[in-house]
Short mmCIF file of C-alpha atoms in Angstrom, two decimals:
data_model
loop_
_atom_site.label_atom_id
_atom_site.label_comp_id
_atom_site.label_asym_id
_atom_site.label_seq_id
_atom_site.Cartn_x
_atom_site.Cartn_y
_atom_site.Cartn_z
CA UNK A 218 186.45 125.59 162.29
CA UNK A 219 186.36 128.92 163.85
CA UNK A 220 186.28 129.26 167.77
CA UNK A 221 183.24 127.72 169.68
CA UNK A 222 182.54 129.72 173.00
CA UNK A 223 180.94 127.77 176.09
CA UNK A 224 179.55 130.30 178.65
CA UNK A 225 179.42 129.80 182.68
CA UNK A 226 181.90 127.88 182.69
CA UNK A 227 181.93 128.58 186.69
CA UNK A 228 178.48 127.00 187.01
CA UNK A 229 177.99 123.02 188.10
CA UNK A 230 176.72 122.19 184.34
CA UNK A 231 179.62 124.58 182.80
CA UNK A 232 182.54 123.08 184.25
CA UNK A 233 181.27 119.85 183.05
CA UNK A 234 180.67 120.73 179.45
CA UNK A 235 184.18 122.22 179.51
CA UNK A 236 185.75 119.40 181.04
CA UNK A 237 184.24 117.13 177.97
CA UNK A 238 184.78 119.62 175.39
CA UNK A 239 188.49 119.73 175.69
CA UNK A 240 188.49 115.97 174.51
CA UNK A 241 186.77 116.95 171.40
CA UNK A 242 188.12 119.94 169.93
CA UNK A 243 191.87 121.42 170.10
CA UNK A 244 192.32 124.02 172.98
CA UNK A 245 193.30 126.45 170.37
CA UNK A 246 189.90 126.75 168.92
CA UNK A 247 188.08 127.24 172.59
CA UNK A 248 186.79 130.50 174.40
CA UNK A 249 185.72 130.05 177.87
CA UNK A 250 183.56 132.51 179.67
CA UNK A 251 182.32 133.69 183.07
CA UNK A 252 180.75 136.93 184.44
CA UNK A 253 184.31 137.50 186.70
CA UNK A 254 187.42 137.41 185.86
CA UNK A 255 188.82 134.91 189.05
CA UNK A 256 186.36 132.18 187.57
CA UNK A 257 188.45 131.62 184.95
CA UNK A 258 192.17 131.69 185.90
CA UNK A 259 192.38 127.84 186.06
CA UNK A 260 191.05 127.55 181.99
CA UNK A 261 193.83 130.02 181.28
CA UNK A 262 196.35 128.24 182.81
CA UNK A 263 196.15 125.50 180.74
CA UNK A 264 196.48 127.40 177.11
CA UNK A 265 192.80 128.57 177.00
CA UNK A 266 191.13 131.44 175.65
CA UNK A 267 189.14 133.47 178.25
CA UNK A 268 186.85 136.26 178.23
CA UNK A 269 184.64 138.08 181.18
CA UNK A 270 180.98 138.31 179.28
CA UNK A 271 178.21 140.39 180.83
CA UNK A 272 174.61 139.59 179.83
CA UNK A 273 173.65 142.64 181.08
CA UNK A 274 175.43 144.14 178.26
CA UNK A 275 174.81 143.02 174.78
CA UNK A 276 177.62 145.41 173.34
CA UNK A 277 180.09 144.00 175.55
CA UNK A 278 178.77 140.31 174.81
CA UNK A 279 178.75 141.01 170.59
CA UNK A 280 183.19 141.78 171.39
CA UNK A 281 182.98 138.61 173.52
CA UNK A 282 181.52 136.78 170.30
CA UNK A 283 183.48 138.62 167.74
CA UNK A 284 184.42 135.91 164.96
CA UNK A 285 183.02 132.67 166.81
CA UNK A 286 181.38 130.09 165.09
CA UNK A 287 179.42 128.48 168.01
CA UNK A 288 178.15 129.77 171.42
CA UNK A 289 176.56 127.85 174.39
CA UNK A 290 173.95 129.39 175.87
CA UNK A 291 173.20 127.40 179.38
CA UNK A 292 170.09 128.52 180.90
CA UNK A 293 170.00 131.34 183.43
CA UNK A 294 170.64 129.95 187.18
CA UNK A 295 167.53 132.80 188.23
CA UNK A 296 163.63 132.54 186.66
CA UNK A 297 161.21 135.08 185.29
CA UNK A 298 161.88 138.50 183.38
CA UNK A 299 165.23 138.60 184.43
CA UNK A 300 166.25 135.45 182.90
CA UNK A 301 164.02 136.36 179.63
CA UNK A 302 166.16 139.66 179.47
CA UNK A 303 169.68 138.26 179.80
CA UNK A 304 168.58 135.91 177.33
CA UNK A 305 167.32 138.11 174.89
CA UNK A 306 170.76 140.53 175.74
CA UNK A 307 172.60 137.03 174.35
CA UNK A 308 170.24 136.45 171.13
CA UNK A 309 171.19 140.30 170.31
CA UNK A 310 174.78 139.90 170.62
CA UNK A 311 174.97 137.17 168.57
CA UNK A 312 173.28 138.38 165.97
CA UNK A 313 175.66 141.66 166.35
CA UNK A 314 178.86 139.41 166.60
CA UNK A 315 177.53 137.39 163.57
CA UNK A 316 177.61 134.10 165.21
CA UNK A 317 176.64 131.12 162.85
CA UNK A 318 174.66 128.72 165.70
CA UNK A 319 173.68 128.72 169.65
CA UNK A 320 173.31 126.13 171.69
CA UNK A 321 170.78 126.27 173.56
CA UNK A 322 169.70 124.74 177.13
CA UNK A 323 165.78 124.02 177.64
CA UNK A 324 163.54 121.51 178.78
CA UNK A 325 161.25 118.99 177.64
CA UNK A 326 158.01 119.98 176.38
CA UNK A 327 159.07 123.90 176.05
CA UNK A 328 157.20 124.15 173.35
CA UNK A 329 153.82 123.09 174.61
CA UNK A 330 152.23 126.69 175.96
CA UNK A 331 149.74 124.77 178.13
CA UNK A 332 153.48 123.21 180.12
CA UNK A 333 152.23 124.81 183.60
CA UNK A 334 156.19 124.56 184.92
CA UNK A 335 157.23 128.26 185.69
CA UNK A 336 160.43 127.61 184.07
CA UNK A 337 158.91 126.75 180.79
CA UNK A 338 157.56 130.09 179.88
CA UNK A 339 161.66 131.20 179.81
CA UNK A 340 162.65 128.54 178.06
CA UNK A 341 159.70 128.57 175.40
CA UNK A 342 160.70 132.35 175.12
CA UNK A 343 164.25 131.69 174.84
CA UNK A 344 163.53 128.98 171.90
CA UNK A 345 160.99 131.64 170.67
CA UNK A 346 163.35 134.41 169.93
CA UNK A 347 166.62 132.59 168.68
CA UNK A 348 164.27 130.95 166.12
CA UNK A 349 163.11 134.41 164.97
CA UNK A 350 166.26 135.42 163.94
CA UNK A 351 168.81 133.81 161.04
CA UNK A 352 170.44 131.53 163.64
CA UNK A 353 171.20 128.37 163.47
CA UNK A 354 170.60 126.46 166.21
CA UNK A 355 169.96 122.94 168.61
CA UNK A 356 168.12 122.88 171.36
CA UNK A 357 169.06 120.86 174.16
CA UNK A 358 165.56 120.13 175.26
CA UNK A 359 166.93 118.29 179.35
CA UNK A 360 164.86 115.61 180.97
CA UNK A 361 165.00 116.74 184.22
CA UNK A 362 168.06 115.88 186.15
CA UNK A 363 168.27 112.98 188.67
CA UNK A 364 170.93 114.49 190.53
CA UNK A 365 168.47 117.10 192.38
CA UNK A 366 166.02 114.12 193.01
CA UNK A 367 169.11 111.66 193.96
CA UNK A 368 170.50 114.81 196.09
CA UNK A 369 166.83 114.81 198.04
CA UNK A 370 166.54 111.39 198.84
CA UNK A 371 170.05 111.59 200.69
CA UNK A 372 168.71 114.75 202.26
CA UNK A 373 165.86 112.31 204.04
CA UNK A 374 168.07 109.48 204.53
CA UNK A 375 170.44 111.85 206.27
CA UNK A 376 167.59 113.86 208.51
CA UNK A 377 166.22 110.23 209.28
CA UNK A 378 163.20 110.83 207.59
CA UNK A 379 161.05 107.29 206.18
CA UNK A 380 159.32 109.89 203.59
CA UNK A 381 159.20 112.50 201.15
CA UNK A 382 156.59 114.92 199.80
CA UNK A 383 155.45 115.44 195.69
CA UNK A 384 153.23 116.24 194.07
CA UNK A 385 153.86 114.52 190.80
CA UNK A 386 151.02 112.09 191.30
CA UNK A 387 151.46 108.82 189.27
CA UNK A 388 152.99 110.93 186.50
CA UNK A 389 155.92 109.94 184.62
CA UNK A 390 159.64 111.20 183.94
CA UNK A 391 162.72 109.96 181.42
CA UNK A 392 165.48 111.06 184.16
CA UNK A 393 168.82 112.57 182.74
CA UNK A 394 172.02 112.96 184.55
CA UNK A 395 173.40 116.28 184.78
CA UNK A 396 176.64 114.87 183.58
CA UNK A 397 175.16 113.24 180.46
CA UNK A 398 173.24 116.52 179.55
CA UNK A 399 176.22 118.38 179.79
CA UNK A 400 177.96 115.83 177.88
CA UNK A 401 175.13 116.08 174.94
CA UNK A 402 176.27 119.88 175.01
CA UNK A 403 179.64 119.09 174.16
CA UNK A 404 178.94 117.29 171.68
CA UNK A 405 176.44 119.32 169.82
CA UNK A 406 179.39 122.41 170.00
CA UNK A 407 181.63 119.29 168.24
CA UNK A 408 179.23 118.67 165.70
CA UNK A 409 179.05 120.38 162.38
CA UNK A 410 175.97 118.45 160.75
CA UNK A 411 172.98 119.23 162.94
CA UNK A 412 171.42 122.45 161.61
CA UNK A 413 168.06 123.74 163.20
CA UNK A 414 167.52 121.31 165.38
CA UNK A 415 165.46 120.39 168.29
CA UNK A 416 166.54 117.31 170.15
CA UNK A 417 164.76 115.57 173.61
CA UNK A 418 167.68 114.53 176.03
CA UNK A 419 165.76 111.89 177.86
CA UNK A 420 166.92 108.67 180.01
CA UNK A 421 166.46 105.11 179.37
CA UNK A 422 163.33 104.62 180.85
CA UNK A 423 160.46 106.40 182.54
CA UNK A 424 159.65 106.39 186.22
CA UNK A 425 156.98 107.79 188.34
CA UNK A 426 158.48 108.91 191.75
CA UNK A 427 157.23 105.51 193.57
CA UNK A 428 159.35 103.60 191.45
CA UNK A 429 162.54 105.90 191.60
CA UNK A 430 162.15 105.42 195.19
CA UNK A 431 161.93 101.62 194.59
CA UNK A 432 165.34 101.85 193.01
CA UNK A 433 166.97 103.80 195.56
CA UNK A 434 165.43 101.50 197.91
CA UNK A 435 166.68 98.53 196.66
CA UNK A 436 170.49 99.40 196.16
CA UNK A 437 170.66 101.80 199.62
CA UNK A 438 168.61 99.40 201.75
CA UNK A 439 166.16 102.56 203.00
CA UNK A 440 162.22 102.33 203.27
CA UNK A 441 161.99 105.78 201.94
CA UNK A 442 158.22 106.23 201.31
CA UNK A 443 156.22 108.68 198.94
CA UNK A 444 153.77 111.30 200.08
CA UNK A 445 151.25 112.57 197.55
CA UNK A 446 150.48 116.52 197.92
CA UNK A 447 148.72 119.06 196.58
CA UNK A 448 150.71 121.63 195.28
CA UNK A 449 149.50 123.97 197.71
CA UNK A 450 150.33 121.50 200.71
CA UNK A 451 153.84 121.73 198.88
CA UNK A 452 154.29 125.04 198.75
CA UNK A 453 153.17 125.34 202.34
CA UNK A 454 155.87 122.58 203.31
CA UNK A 455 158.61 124.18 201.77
CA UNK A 456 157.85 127.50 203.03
CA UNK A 457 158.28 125.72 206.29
CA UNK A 458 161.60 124.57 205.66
CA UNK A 459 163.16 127.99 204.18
CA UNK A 460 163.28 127.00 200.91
CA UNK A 461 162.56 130.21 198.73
CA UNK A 462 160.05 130.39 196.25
CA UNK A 463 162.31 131.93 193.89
CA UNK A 464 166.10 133.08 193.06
CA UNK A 465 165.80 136.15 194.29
CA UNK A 466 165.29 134.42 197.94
CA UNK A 467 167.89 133.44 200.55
CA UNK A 468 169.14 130.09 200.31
CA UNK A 469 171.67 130.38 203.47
CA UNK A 470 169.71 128.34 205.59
CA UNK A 471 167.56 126.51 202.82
CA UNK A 472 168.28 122.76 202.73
CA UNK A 473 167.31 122.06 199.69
CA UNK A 474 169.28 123.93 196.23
CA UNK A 475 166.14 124.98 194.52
CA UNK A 476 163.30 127.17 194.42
CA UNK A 477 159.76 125.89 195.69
CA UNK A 478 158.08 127.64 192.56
CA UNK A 479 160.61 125.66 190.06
CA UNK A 480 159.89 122.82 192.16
CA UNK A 481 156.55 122.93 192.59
CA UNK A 482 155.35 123.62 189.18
CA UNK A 483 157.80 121.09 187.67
CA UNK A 484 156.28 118.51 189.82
CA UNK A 485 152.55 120.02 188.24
CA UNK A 486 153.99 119.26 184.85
CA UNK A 487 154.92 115.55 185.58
CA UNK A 488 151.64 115.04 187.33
CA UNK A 489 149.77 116.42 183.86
CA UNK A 490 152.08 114.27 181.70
CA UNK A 491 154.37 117.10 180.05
CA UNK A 492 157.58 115.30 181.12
CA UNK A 493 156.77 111.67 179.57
CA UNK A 494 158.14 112.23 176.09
CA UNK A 495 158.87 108.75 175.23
CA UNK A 496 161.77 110.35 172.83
CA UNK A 497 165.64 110.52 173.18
CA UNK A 498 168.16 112.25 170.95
CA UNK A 499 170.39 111.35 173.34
CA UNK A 500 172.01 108.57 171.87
CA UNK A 501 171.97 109.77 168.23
CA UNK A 502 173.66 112.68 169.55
CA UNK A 503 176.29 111.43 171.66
CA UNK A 504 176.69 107.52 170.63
CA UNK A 505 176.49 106.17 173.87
CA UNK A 506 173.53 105.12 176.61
CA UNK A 507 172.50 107.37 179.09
CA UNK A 508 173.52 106.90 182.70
CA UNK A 509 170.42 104.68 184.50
CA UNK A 510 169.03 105.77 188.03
CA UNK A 511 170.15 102.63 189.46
CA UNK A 512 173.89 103.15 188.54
CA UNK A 513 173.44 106.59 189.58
CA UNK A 514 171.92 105.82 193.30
CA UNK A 515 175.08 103.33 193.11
CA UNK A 516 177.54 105.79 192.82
CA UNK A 517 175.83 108.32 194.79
CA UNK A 518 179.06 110.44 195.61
CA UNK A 519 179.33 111.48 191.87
CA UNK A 520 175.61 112.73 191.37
CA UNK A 521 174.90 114.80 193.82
CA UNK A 522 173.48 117.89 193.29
CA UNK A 523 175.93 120.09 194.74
CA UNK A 524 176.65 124.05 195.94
CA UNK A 525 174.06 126.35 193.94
CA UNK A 526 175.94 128.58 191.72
CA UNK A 527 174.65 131.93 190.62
CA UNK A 528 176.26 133.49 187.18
CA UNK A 529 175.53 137.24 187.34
CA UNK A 530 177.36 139.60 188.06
#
């Protein structure tokens, strides 16, 4: 096996997947990366490789992947054309650097052009691009992540609020935890016998946002209720908190981790069904059972969203 590469390793979901990958494969066959240099001093300390890759730079990033066998791509922490382009900057360099397979990052239902989420039209791109080259490949196609919804009901409990606002209708999700995502990223950079493939990391069992209330309900003892919105009565809430429609806002003062536009138009997608994929990979993949939402509300102190964490430069 030649080295395997995990980039942002600075990031929330980074630090996890190298946290997990050292338990699968020998330190001595590891590079981590990060856009600065200070990221990265306590991977080196312990014996591992480390190398400062720009995405801005496809050059530089083709050295950074010189003689690697594997590469994680995890999805760009900002939306839109400047995600497609650091994206595309990565596909280039490893076709440069002659990498054998990526990892990739995306989301359910990237794929499906009619997916209205803003994010999807990245990720579809992303998946678009890498297959239209001689990569190999897996998709990591993420359920989305119960730690930003866990994270929000907290954020109500806490403001003593008895409800919160969607607009995901009746619709229906297959949450993930961040940690077991990350966790089905480690494993697919451990695993030489999955060639071209695209795999749905999904949860036990679907909710609609009533009944993941219900759960955290019934372990936390809150009456947290669900409002129904429009997405336009969304949009105008959050503008009225300071959350900022996208990652090029200010998110000083927001207090919620996310953009209203990713939000927003994720919560469209539920509503119109794009999330219920009644299909995991997840145990194939990994050999174990997801994490459930009601061990997760349980635990609450390890799945919580956390500080947002930008990877550029």
């Amino acid at each position: 096996m030649q080295k395997i590469v995990v980039n942002g390793v600075d990031g929330n979901f980074g630090k996890l997947v190298a946290e997990y990958i050292q338990e699968m494969i020998p330190k001595s066959k590891l590079i981590f990366t990060a856009p600065k240099a200070d990221a990265l001093e306590q991977y080196a300390a312990l014996g591992i490789e480390t190398k400062v890759a720009d995405f801005n730079s496809p050059s530089e990033l083709a050295k950074v992947y010189a003689h690697v066998d594997k590469v994680l791509l995890i999805s760009m922490p900002f939306v839109g054309a400047k995600r497609r382009q650091a994206h595309k900057n990565f596909v280039e360099a490893c076709v440069k650097a002659g990498v054998r397979q990526v990892i990739y990052t995306s989301v359910l239902s990237a794929g499906n052009p009619f997916n209205p989420s803003i994010e999807n039209a990245d990720h579809g791109y992303t998946e678009a691009i890498i297959q239209n080259t001689d990569l190999d490949y897996i998709f990591l196609r993420n359920s989305l992540f119960a730690e930003a919804f866990i994270s929000d009901y907290f954020r109500a409990v806490n403001n003593y609020e008895n409800s919160i606002e969607k607009n995901m209708g009746d619709g229906r999700v297959w949450f993930i935890s961040r940690q077991d995502a990350a966790y089905s990223a480690a494993c697919a950079l451990s695993d030489d016998q999955l060639h071209k493939e695209i795999l749905n990391i999904n949860g036990l069992e679907s909710f609609t946002y009533a009944d993941f209330l219900k759960v955290g309900n019934e372990v936390t003892g809150n009456q947290i209720g669900y409002v129904k919105k429009t997405d336009q009565e969304l949009y105008d809430y959050f503008d009225s908190i300071g959350v900022p429609r996208n990652t090029d806002g200010d998110f000083s003062k927001s207090p919620i981790q996310a953009t209203s536009e990713g939000m927003v138009t994720f919560g469209t997608s539920v509503r119109e069904g794009y999330l219920d994929v009644p299909v995991s990979d997840f145990y194939k993949l990994t050999g174990k059972e997801p994490t459930t939402v009601k061990y997760m509300f349980e635990h609450k102190d390890e799945f919580m969203l956390g500080e947002r964490h930008t990877t550029e430069k």
